[in-house]
C-alpha positions as MATLAB code, in Angstrom:
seq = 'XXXXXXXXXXXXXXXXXXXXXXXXXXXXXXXXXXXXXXXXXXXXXXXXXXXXXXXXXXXXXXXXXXXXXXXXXXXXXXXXXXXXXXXXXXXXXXXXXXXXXXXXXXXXXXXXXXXXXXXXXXXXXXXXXXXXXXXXXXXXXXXXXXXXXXXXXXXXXXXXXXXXXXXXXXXXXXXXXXX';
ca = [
       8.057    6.788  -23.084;
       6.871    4.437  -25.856;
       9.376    4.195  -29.104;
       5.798    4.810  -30.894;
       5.509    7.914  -29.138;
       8.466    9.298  -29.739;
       8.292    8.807  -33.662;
       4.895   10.395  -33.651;
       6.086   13.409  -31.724;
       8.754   14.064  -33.401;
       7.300   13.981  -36.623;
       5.197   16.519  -35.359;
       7.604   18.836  -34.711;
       7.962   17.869  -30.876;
      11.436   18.509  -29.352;
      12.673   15.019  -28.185;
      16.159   13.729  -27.532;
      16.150   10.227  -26.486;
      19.022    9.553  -24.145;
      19.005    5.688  -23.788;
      16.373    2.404  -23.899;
      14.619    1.767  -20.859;
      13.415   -1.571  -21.791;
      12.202   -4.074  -24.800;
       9.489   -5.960  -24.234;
       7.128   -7.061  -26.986;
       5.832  -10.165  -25.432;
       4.391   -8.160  -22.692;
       2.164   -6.243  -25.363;
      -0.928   -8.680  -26.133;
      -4.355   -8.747  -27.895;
      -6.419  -10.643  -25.607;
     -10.065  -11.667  -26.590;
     -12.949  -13.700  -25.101;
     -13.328  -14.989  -28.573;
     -11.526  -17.935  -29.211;
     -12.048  -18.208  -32.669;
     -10.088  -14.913  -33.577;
      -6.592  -16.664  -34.080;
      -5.540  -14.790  -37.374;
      -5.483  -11.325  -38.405;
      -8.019  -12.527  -41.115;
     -10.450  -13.600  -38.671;
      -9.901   -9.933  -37.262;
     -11.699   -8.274  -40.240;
     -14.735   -6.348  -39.450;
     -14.733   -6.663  -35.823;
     -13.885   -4.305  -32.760;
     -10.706   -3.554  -31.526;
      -9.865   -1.486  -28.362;
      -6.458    0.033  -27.424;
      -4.982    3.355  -26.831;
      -4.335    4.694  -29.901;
      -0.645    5.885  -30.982;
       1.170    3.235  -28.957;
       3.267    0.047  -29.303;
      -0.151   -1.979  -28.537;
      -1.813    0.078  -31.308;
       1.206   -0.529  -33.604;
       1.166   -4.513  -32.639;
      -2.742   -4.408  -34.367;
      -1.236   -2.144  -37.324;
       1.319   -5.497  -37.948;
       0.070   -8.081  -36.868;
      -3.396   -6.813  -39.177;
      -0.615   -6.388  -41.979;
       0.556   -9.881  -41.709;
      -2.884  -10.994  -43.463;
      -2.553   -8.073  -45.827;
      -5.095   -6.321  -43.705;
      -4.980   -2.341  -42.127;
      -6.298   -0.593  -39.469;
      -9.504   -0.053  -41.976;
     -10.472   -3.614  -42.120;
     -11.614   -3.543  -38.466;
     -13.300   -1.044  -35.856;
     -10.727    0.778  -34.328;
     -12.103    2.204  -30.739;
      -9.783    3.988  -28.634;
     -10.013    2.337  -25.510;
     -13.477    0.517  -24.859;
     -13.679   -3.175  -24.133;
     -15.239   -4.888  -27.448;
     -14.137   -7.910  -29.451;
     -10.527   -7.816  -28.845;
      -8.355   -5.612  -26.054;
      -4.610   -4.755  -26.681;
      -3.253   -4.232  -23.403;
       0.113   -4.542  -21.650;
       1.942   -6.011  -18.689;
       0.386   -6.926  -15.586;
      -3.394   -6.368  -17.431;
      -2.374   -8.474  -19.929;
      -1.349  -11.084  -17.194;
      -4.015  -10.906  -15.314;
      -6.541  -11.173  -18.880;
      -4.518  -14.621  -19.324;
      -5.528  -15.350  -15.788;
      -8.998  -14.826  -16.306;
      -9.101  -17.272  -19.219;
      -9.103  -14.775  -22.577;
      -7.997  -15.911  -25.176;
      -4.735  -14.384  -26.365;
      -4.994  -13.441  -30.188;
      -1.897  -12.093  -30.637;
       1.780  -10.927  -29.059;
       4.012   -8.581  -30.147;
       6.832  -11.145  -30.793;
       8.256  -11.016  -33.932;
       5.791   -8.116  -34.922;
       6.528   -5.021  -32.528;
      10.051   -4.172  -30.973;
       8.066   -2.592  -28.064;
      10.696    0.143  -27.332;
      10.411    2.203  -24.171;
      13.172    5.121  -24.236;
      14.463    7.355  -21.866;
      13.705   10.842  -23.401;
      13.873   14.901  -22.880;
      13.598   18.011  -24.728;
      16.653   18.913  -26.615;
      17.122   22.349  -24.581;
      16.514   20.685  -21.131;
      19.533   18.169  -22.055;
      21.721   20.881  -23.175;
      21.182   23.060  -20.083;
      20.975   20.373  -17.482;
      23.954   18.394  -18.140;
      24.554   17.473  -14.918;
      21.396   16.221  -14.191;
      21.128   13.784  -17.034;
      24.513   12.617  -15.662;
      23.537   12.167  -12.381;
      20.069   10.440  -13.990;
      21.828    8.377  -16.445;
      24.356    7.109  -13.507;
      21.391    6.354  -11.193;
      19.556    4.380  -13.915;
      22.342    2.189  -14.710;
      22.677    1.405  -10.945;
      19.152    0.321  -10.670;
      19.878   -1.862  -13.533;
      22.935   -3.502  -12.527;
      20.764   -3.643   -8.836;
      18.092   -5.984  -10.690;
      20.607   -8.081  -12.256;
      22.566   -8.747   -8.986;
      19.579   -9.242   -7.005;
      16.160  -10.479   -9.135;
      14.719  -12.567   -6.347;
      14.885   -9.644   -4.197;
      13.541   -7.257   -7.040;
      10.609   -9.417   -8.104;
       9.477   -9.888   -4.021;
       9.572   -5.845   -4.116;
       7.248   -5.851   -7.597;
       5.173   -7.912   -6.565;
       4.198   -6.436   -3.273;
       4.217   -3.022   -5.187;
       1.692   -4.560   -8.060;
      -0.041   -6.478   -5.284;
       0.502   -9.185   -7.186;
       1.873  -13.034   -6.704;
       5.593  -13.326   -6.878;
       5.112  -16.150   -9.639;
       3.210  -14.024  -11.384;
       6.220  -11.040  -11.222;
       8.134  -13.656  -12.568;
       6.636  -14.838  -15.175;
       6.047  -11.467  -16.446;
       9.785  -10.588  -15.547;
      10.922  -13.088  -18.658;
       8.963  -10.880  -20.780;
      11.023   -7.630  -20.523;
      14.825   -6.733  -21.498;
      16.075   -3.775  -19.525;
      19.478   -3.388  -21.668;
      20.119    0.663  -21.909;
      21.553    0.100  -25.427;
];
């Protein structure tokens, strides 16, 4: 689940216990636009901006619209239509590059783009031995994709239906460190 996520269900009261990181990726979380002239957060102001809302992609507008002393207010917020600009993530986000949009914006140096490993507080305390057995199992899969990427990234890409070039490329963009 999304670091962003997790910090706005807890605050509301949701009962989360986050057991390890999954991955960091913020260069995998873009704001893609056929615009080219949108290359500040300046040039941002008053125009409309799709993403889902409550996520590292909506938290990438938040800063990088804070880096030119701007807010969410400053543009048109829309929860998920394509308009001006599009945050997306991953293989969209690959695949928008692809297609020639203009990318306004990454998450480097702006988001950490967190993705944790999370449960509710009374499933971990009653189900100790699955989160063992889970934790054990995720750290072999990790130690699986070190040992073996070129293997890993052929398996992605014929997953994603996607060329292996393109798994790799992406691949650079993601740290799967359970610290």
């Amino acid at each position: 689940v999304g670091a962003t996520s997790v910090i706005l269900s807890a605050a509301n009261g949701a009962d989360i216990k986050v057991l390890n990181m999954y991955r960091r990726s913020p260069k995998a979380f873009c704001m893609y636009s056929a615009d080219d002239s949108l290359t500040t957060p300046e040039s941002l102001k008053g125009k409309t901006i799709a993403g889902p809302a409550g996520t590292n992609l909506h938290e990438l507008l938040a800063s990088y619209l804070a880096g030119g002393g701007l807010t969410i207010d400053d543009v048109d917020y829309v929860n998920m239509s394509i308009t001006d600009a599009a945050l997306i993530a991953g293989a969209a986000a690959y695949q928008a590059k692809q297609q020639g949009y203009h990318m306004v914006a990454d998450g480097e140096g702006l988001i950490k783009a967190i993705i944790a490993v999370a449960v509710r507080e009374d499933f971990y305390e009653n189900n100790q031995d699955v989160i063992d057995r889970f934790m054990e199992a995720q750290k072999r899969v990790a130690a699986f994709m070190k040992d073996n990427q070129d293997e890993v990234l052929q398996i992605v890409a014929e997953e994603l239906d996607l060329d292996e070039e393109a798994v790799r490329e992406m691949y650079a963009c993601y740290d799967f460190s359970m610290d």
